[in-house]
């Protein structure tokens, strides 16, 4: 009917400036190739760095109805969006919830999303900090890496990456937040954003060998978070 699903590669933004490659810029060409009479609208899509399901609609009313469904589902405590992630490190618990305040913080010349472990009522009321929640489950683990299922209850930019660092298991290919997890004698610990500048993710030689990568190629390793499933009404 009016719905179309695509599999987006990592690194492709949903919106972009005129002339830039983006999903939105590709929609007119896609509409012509499929012979659709109406324009396509983005109902749901993963963030730029993520891969996975993009839900499109050629009906304006269907688009609005589904977007409202996704918003209401979070208030009802449902998980309509399910992600998969490969992590460097295995969580101590096989299943659980990650709850943390998140806020934007200016660091040097860029804005970063940072965790606020115990946000105050005033900061939450002013919306300086947002309380966020993600349910996770370890699906498999091997040789220090894990495949996780992630179901965000809330929506905040970079929520999943930051929550994985709070588990001390950053996502593979996370070159923005993985520096928050340090190691001493192989034991991971959390660093404050002020003491952990952003850098290309550091992987041990054994994992690099299993991935078939050299240290110079690490910068090009994409973020391994994938929008796996969307539940529709």
PDB file of C-alpha atoms in Angstrom:
ATOM      1  CA  UNK A   1       0.000   0.000   0.000  1.00  0.00           C
ATOM      2  CA  UNK A   2       1.354   3.373   1.075  1.00  0.00           C
ATOM      3  CA  UNK A   3       4.355   1.969   2.970  1.00  0.00           C
ATOM      4  CA  UNK A   4       7.868   1.228   1.778  1.00  0.00           C
ATOM      5  CA  UNK A   5      10.817  -0.076   3.823  1.00  0.00           C
ATOM      6  CA  UNK A   6      14.485   0.361   2.974  1.00  0.00           C
ATOM      7  CA  UNK A   7      17.761  -0.757   4.548  1.00  0.00           C
ATOM      8  CA  UNK A   8      19.934   2.339   5.095  1.00  0.00           C
ATOM      9  CA  UNK A   9      23.727   2.069   5.169  1.00  0.00           C
ATOM     10  CA  UNK A  10      25.622   3.764   8.006  1.00  0.00           C
ATOM     11  CA  UNK A  11      26.802   7.308   7.348  1.00  0.00           C
ATOM     12  CA  UNK A  12      23.854   8.375   5.177  1.00  0.00           C
ATOM     13  CA  UNK A  13      21.973  11.293   6.806  1.00  0.00           C
ATOM     14  CA  UNK A  14      18.199  11.561   6.584  1.00  0.00           C
ATOM     15  CA  UNK A  15      18.351  15.313   5.949  1.00  0.00           C
ATOM     16  CA  UNK A  16      21.160  17.305   4.383  1.00  0.00           C
ATOM     17  CA  UNK A  17      22.044  20.673   2.958  1.00  0.00           C
ATOM     18  CA  UNK A  18      21.144  21.372  -0.684  1.00  0.00           C
ATOM     19  CA  UNK A  19      23.536  19.495  -2.928  1.00  0.00           C
ATOM     20  CA  UNK A  20      24.585  17.013  -0.228  1.00  0.00           C
ATOM     21  CA  UNK A  21      23.861  13.304  -0.466  1.00  0.00           C
ATOM     22  CA  UNK A  22      21.011  12.454   1.916  1.00  0.00           C
ATOM     23  CA  UNK A  23      18.035  10.141   2.100  1.00  0.00           C
ATOM     24  CA  UNK A  24      15.657  13.078   1.632  1.00  0.00           C
ATOM     25  CA  UNK A  25      17.465  14.149  -1.550  1.00  0.00           C
ATOM     26  CA  UNK A  26      17.096  10.631  -2.988  1.00  0.00           C
ATOM     27  CA  UNK A  27      13.330  10.367  -2.437  1.00  0.00           C
ATOM     28  CA  UNK A  28      12.210  12.097  -5.698  1.00  0.00           C
ATOM     29  CA  UNK A  29      14.392   9.732  -7.753  1.00  0.00           C
ATOM     30  CA  UNK A  30      13.107   6.741  -5.813  1.00  0.00           C
ATOM     31  CA  UNK A  31       9.500   7.840  -6.366  1.00  0.00           C
ATOM     32  CA  UNK A  32      10.051   8.063 -10.138  1.00  0.00           C
ATOM     33  CA  UNK A  33      11.788   4.676 -10.319  1.00  0.00           C
ATOM     34  CA  UNK A  34       8.896   3.029  -8.465  1.00  0.00           C
ATOM     35  CA  UNK A  35       6.307   4.854 -10.549  1.00  0.00           C
ATOM     36  CA  UNK A  36       4.556   6.359  -7.524  1.00  0.00           C
ATOM     37  CA  UNK A  37       2.130   9.226  -8.081  1.00  0.00           C
ATOM     38  CA  UNK A  38       2.607  10.836  -4.659  1.00  0.00           C
ATOM     39  CA  UNK A  39       5.732  12.091  -2.911  1.00  0.00           C
ATOM     40  CA  UNK A  40       7.454   9.877  -0.345  1.00  0.00           C
ATOM     41  CA  UNK A  41       7.771  10.978   3.288  1.00  0.00           C
ATOM     42  CA  UNK A  42      10.093   9.628   5.973  1.00  0.00           C
ATOM     43  CA  UNK A  43       8.047   8.036   8.772  1.00  0.00           C
ATOM     44  CA  UNK A  44      10.906   6.578  10.817  1.00  0.00           C
ATOM     45  CA  UNK A  45      14.640   6.345  10.168  1.00  0.00           C
ATOM     46  CA  UNK A  46      17.788   5.647  12.177  1.00  0.00           C
ATOM     47  CA  UNK A  47      20.314   8.396  12.871  1.00  0.00           C
ATOM     48  CA  UNK A  48      23.017   9.222  10.362  1.00  0.00           C
ATOM     49  CA  UNK A  49      25.647   6.981  11.960  1.00  0.00           C
ATOM     50  CA  UNK A  50      23.284   3.994  12.279  1.00  0.00           C
ATOM     51  CA  UNK A  51      22.300   1.481   9.654  1.00  0.00           C
ATOM     52  CA  UNK A  52      18.952  -0.244   9.344  1.00  0.00           C
ATOM     53  CA  UNK A  53      15.271   0.139   8.634  1.00  0.00           C
ATOM     54  CA  UNK A  54      13.857   3.273   7.039  1.00  0.00           C
ATOM     55  CA  UNK A  55      10.071   3.427   6.859  1.00  0.00           C
ATOM     56  CA  UNK A  56       8.638   5.610   4.071  1.00  0.00           C
ATOM     57  CA  UNK A  57       5.062   6.485   3.188  1.00  0.00           C
ATOM     58  CA  UNK A  58       3.412   7.962   0.093  1.00  0.00           C
ATOM     59  CA  UNK A  59       0.347   9.034   2.122  1.00  0.00           C
ATOM     60  CA  UNK A  60       0.543  12.144   4.299  1.00  0.00           C
ATOM     61  CA  UNK A  61      -2.158  10.951   6.708  1.00  0.00           C
ATOM     62  CA  UNK A  62      -0.487   7.545   7.122  1.00  0.00           C
ATOM     63  CA  UNK A  63       2.807   9.289   7.875  1.00  0.00           C
ATOM     64  CA  UNK A  64       1.273  11.446  10.614  1.00  0.00           C
ATOM     65  CA  UNK A  65      -0.685   8.533  12.092  1.00  0.00           C
ATOM     66  CA  UNK A  66       2.399   6.313  12.368  1.00  0.00           C
ATOM     67  CA  UNK A  67       4.598   9.089  13.744  1.00  0.00           C
ATOM     68  CA  UNK A  68       1.996   9.696  16.445  1.00  0.00           C
ATOM     69  CA  UNK A  69       1.906   5.959  17.155  1.00  0.00           C
ATOM     70  CA  UNK A  70       5.679   5.871  17.743  1.00  0.00           C
ATOM     71  CA  UNK A  71       5.446   8.876  20.073  1.00  0.00           C
ATOM     72  CA  UNK A  72       2.519   7.442  22.057  1.00  0.00           C
ATOM     73  CA  UNK A  73       4.128   3.982  22.297  1.00  0.00           C
ATOM     74  CA  UNK A  74       6.995   5.405  24.366  1.00  0.00           C
ATOM     75  CA  UNK A  75       4.516   6.944  26.822  1.00  0.00           C
ATOM     76  CA  UNK A  76       2.749   3.576  27.127  1.00  0.00           C
ATOM     77  CA  UNK A  77       6.020   1.828  27.937  1.00  0.00           C
ATOM     78  CA  UNK A  78       6.160  -0.092  24.659  1.00  0.00           C
ATOM     79  CA  UNK A  79       9.260  -0.698  22.539  1.00  0.00           C
ATOM     80  CA  UNK A  80       8.257  -0.314  18.874  1.00  0.00           C
ATOM     81  CA  UNK A  81      11.885   0.094  17.715  1.00  0.00           C
ATOM     82  CA  UNK A  82      14.477  -2.637  18.284  1.00  0.00           C
ATOM     83  CA  UNK A  83      18.159  -2.147  17.546  1.00  0.00           C
ATOM     84  CA  UNK A  84      21.110  -4.515  17.404  1.00  0.00           C
ATOM     85  CA  UNK A  85      24.630  -3.498  18.370  1.00  0.00           C
ATOM     86  CA  UNK A  86      28.049  -5.134  18.417  1.00  0.00           C
ATOM     87  CA  UNK A  87      29.988  -4.039  21.482  1.00  0.00           C
ATOM     88  CA  UNK A  88      33.614  -4.118  22.527  1.00  0.00           C
ATOM     89  CA  UNK A  89      33.188  -5.777  25.897  1.00  0.00           C
ATOM     90  CA  UNK A  90      30.454  -7.935  27.403  1.00  0.00           C
ATOM     91  CA  UNK A  91      27.990  -6.488  29.970  1.00  0.00           C
ATOM     92  CA  UNK A  92      28.224  -7.893  33.494  1.00  0.00           C
ATOM     93  CA  UNK A  93      24.477  -8.664  33.449  1.00  0.00           C
ATOM     94  CA  UNK A  94      22.858 -10.504  30.540  1.00  0.00           C
ATOM     95  CA  UNK A  95      19.766  -8.279  30.616  1.00  0.00           C
ATOM     96  CA  UNK A  96      18.819  -5.009  32.218  1.00  0.00           C
ATOM     97  CA  UNK A  97      18.011  -1.333  31.865  1.00  0.00           C
ATOM     98  CA  UNK A  98      20.273   1.673  31.467  1.00  0.00           C
ATOM     99  CA  UNK A  99      18.807   4.810  33.017  1.00  0.00           C
ATOM    100  CA  UNK A 100      20.635   8.119  32.900  1.00  0.00           C
ATOM    101  CA  UNK A 101      20.126  11.804  32.403  1.00  0.00           C
ATOM    102  CA  UNK A 102      21.575  13.133  29.135  1.00  0.00           C
ATOM    103  CA  UNK A 103      22.411  16.674  28.115  1.00  0.00           C
ATOM    104  CA  UNK A 104      24.331  18.616  25.499  1.00  0.00           C
ATOM    105  CA  UNK A 105      27.682  20.022  26.596  1.00  0.00           C
ATOM    106  CA  UNK A 106      30.066  22.245  24.661  1.00  0.00           C
ATOM    107  CA  UNK A 107      33.570  20.796  24.511  1.00  0.00           C
ATOM    108  CA  UNK A 108      36.127  22.928  22.706  1.00  0.00           C
ATOM    109  CA  UNK A 109      34.681  23.476  19.218  1.00  0.00           C
ATOM    110  CA  UNK A 110      31.921  20.850  19.279  1.00  0.00           C
ATOM    111  CA  UNK A 111      28.777  19.936  21.185  1.00  0.00           C
ATOM    112  CA  UNK A 112      28.736  16.530  22.879  1.00  0.00           C
ATOM    113  CA  UNK A 113      25.996  14.468  24.494  1.00  0.00           C
ATOM    114  CA  UNK A 114      27.159  13.597  28.014  1.00  0.00           C
ATOM    115  CA  UNK A 115      25.573  11.522  30.804  1.00  0.00           C
ATOM    116  CA  UNK A 116      24.236  13.069  34.009  1.00  0.00           C
ATOM    117  CA  UNK A 117      24.010  10.139  36.482  1.00  0.00           C
ATOM    118  CA  UNK A 118      21.787  11.891  39.044  1.00  0.00           C
ATOM    119  CA  UNK A 119      20.000  14.844  37.431  1.00  0.00           C
ATOM    120  CA  UNK A 120      18.261  17.280  39.778  1.00  0.00           C
ATOM    121  CA  UNK A 121      14.580  18.120  39.602  1.00  0.00           C
ATOM    122  CA  UNK A 122      15.274  21.691  38.510  1.00  0.00           C
ATOM    123  CA  UNK A 123      17.481  20.673  35.586  1.00  0.00           C
ATOM    124  CA  UNK A 124      14.838  18.173  34.454  1.00  0.00           C
ATOM    125  CA  UNK A 125      12.057  20.744  34.817  1.00  0.00           C
ATOM    126  CA  UNK A 126      14.063  23.303  32.808  1.00  0.00           C
ATOM    127  CA  UNK A 127      14.738  20.546  30.261  1.00  0.00           C
ATOM    128  CA  UNK A 128      18.472  21.166  30.545  1.00  0.00           C
ATOM    129  CA  UNK A 129      18.712  17.420  31.160  1.00  0.00           C
ATOM    130  CA  UNK A 130      16.480  14.646  29.843  1.00  0.00           C
ATOM    131  CA  UNK A 131      15.898  11.404  31.722  1.00  0.00           C
ATOM    132  CA  UNK A 132      16.531   8.500  29.310  1.00  0.00           C
ATOM    133  CA  UNK A 133      16.031   4.748  29.461  1.00  0.00           C
ATOM    134  CA  UNK A 134      17.159   1.823  27.285  1.00  0.00           C
ATOM    135  CA  UNK A 135      16.398  -1.863  27.796  1.00  0.00           C
ATOM    136  CA  UNK A 136      19.172  -4.229  26.701  1.00  0.00           C
ATOM    137  CA  UNK A 137      19.664  -7.960  26.315  1.00  0.00           C
ATOM    138  CA  UNK A 138      22.835  -9.861  25.442  1.00  0.00           C
ATOM    139  CA  UNK A 139      22.035 -12.186  22.542  1.00  0.00           C
ATOM    140  CA  UNK A 140      25.507 -13.713  22.221  1.00  0.00           C
ATOM    141  CA  UNK A 141      29.083 -13.113  23.318  1.00  0.00           C
ATOM    142  CA  UNK A 142      32.422 -14.375  22.073  1.00  0.00           C
ATOM    143  CA  UNK A 143      36.027 -13.455  22.808  1.00  0.00           C
ATOM    144  CA  UNK A 144      35.320 -10.170  24.529  1.00  0.00           C
ATOM    145  CA  UNK A 145      32.644  -8.868  22.139  1.00  0.00           C
ATOM    146  CA  UNK A 146      28.856  -9.111  22.336  1.00  0.00           C
ATOM    147  CA  UNK A 147      25.746  -8.831  20.195  1.00  0.00           C
ATOM    148  CA  UNK A 148      23.128  -6.802  22.068  1.00  0.00           C
ATOM    149  CA  UNK A 149      19.461  -6.128  21.509  1.00  0.00           C
ATOM    150  CA  UNK A 150      18.566  -2.545  22.436  1.00  0.00           C
ATOM    151  CA  UNK A 151      15.093  -1.118  22.931  1.00  0.00           C
ATOM    152  CA  UNK A 152      15.080   2.613  23.713  1.00  0.00           C
ATOM    153  CA  UNK A 153      12.163   3.798  25.833  1.00  0.00           C
ATOM    154  CA  UNK A 154      13.090   7.446  25.253  1.00  0.00           C
ATOM    155  CA  UNK A 155      14.471   9.376  22.297  1.00  0.00           C
ATOM    156  CA  UNK A 156      17.592  11.533  22.605  1.00  0.00           C
ATOM    157  CA  UNK A 157      20.457  12.064  20.127  1.00  0.00           C
ATOM    158  CA  UNK A 158      23.272   9.519  20.581  1.00  0.00           C
ATOM    159  CA  UNK A 159      21.368   7.887  23.443  1.00  0.00           C
ATOM    160  CA  UNK A 160      22.362   4.352  22.514  1.00  0.00           C
ATOM    161  CA  UNK A 161      26.079   5.131  22.158  1.00  0.00           C
ATOM    162  CA  UNK A 162      26.235   6.898  25.530  1.00  0.00           C
ATOM    163  CA  UNK A 163      24.210   4.195  27.276  1.00  0.00           C
ATOM    164  CA  UNK A 164      26.568   1.515  25.947  1.00  0.00           C
ATOM    165  CA  UNK A 165      29.550   3.391  27.372  1.00  0.00           C
ATOM    166  CA  UNK A 166      27.746   3.446  30.732  1.00  0.00           C
ATOM    167  CA  UNK A 167      27.663  -0.368  30.451  1.00  0.00           C
ATOM    168  CA  UNK A 168      31.447  -0.104  29.872  1.00  0.00           C
ATOM    169  CA  UNK A 169      30.830  -1.775  26.493  1.00  0.00           C
ATOM    170  CA  UNK A 170      31.061   0.858  23.730  1.00  0.00           C
ATOM    171  CA  UNK A 171      29.685   0.036  20.305  1.00  0.00           C
ATOM    172  CA  UNK A 172      32.176  -1.189  17.729  1.00  0.00           C
ATOM    173  CA  UNK A 173      33.081   1.749  15.483  1.00  0.00           C
ATOM    174  CA  UNK A 174      32.047   4.417  18.015  1.00  0.00           C
ATOM    175  CA  UNK A 175      34.747   7.034  17.470  1.00  0.00           C
ATOM    176  CA  UNK A 176      32.860   9.665  19.456  1.00  0.00           C
ATOM    177  CA  UNK A 177      32.062   8.148  22.854  1.00  0.00           C
ATOM    178  CA  UNK A 178      34.261   5.053  23.216  1.00  0.00           C
ATOM    179  CA  UNK A 179      37.060   7.150  24.752  1.00  0.00           C
ATOM    180  CA  UNK A 180      34.856   7.429  27.882  1.00  0.00           C
ATOM    181  CA  UNK A 181      35.745   3.799  28.667  1.00  0.00           C
ATOM    182  CA  UNK A 182      39.303   3.348  29.896  1.00  0.00           C
ATOM    183  CA  UNK A 183      41.116   0.169  30.933  1.00  0.00           C
ATOM    184  CA  UNK A 184      43.634  -0.659  33.636  1.00  0.00           C
ATOM    185  CA  UNK A 185      45.087  -4.179  33.523  1.00  0.00           C
ATOM    186  CA  UNK A 186      42.181  -5.150  31.254  1.00  0.00           C
ATOM    187  CA  UNK A 187      39.507  -3.909  33.673  1.00  0.00           C
ATOM    188  CA  UNK A 188      37.208  -1.235  32.151  1.00  0.00           C
ATOM    189  CA  UNK A 189      36.192   1.916  34.010  1.00  0.00           C
ATOM    190  CA  UNK A 190      34.250   5.071  33.146  1.00  0.00           C
ATOM    191  CA  UNK A 191      36.004   8.374  32.492  1.00  0.00           C
ATOM    192  CA  UNK A 192      34.411  11.791  32.723  1.00  0.00           C
ATOM    193  CA  UNK A 193      33.869  13.589  29.396  1.00  0.00           C
ATOM    194  CA  UNK A 194      36.218  16.371  30.562  1.00  0.00           C
ATOM    195  CA  UNK A 195      39.123  13.921  30.942  1.00  0.00           C
ATOM    196  CA  UNK A 196      38.432  11.812  27.829  1.00  0.00           C
ATOM    197  CA  UNK A 197      38.781  13.780  24.570  1.00  0.00           C
ATOM    198  CA  UNK A 198      37.136  12.310  21.470  1.00  0.00           C
ATOM    199  CA  UNK A 199      39.405  10.040  19.437  1.00  0.00           C
ATOM    200  CA  UNK A 200      39.333   7.130  17.022  1.00  0.00           C
ATOM    201  CA  UNK A 201      38.281   3.983  18.883  1.00  0.00           C
ATOM    202  CA  UNK A 202      41.192   1.970  20.267  1.00  0.00           C
ATOM    203  CA  UNK A 203      41.026  -1.802  19.732  1.00  0.00           C
ATOM    204  CA  UNK A 204      43.510  -4.430  20.860  1.00  0.00           C
ATOM    205  CA  UNK A 205      45.716  -6.232  18.346  1.00  0.00           C
ATOM    206  CA  UNK A 206      43.780  -9.496  18.610  1.00  0.00           C
ATOM    207  CA  UNK A 207      40.449  -7.877  17.701  1.00  0.00           C
ATOM    208  CA  UNK A 208      42.069  -5.871  14.903  1.00  0.00           C
ATOM    209  CA  UNK A 209      43.459  -9.119  13.493  1.00  0.00           C
ATOM    210  CA  UNK A 210      40.058 -10.839  13.656  1.00  0.00           C
ATOM    211  CA  UNK A 211      38.503  -7.857  11.832  1.00  0.00           C
ATOM    212  CA  UNK A 212      41.264  -7.872   9.238  1.00  0.00           C
ATOM    213  CA  UNK A 213      42.043  -4.207   9.882  1.00  0.00           C
ATOM    214  CA  UNK A 214      45.184  -2.194  10.393  1.00  0.00           C
ATOM    215  CA  UNK A 215      45.290   0.640  12.987  1.00  0.00           C
ATOM    216  CA  UNK A 216      45.218   3.151  10.103  1.00  0.00           C
ATOM    217  CA  UNK A 217      41.965   1.673   8.790  1.00  0.00           C
ATOM    218  CA  UNK A 218      40.167   1.982  12.141  1.00  0.00           C
ATOM    219  CA  UNK A 219      38.977   5.520  11.448  1.00  0.00           C
ATOM    220  CA  UNK A 220      36.829   4.185   8.578  1.00  0.00           C
ATOM    221  CA  UNK A 221      35.197   1.455  10.685  1.00  0.00           C
ATOM    222  CA  UNK A 222      31.454   2.338  10.769  1.00  0.00           C
ATOM    223  CA  UNK A 223      29.334   2.406  13.895  1.00  0.00           C
ATOM    224  CA  UNK A 224      27.837  -1.050  14.483  1.00  0.00           C
ATOM    225  CA  UNK A 225      24.339  -0.068  15.644  1.00  0.00           C
ATOM    226  CA  UNK A 226      21.500  -1.270  13.394  1.00  0.00           C
ATOM    227  CA  UNK A 227      17.751  -0.563  13.494  1.00  0.00           C
ATOM    228  CA  UNK A 228      16.578  -4.166  13.254  1.00  0.00           C
ATOM    229  CA  UNK A 229      12.807  -4.067  13.718  1.00  0.00           C
ATOM    230  CA  UNK A 230       9.839  -1.693  13.782  1.00  0.00           C
ATOM    231  CA  UNK A 231       6.477  -2.788  15.203  1.00  0.00           C
ATOM    232  CA  UNK A 232       3.501  -1.154  13.483  1.00  0.00           C
ATOM    233  CA  UNK A 233      -0.092  -0.886  14.727  1.00  0.00           C
TER     234      UNK A 233
END
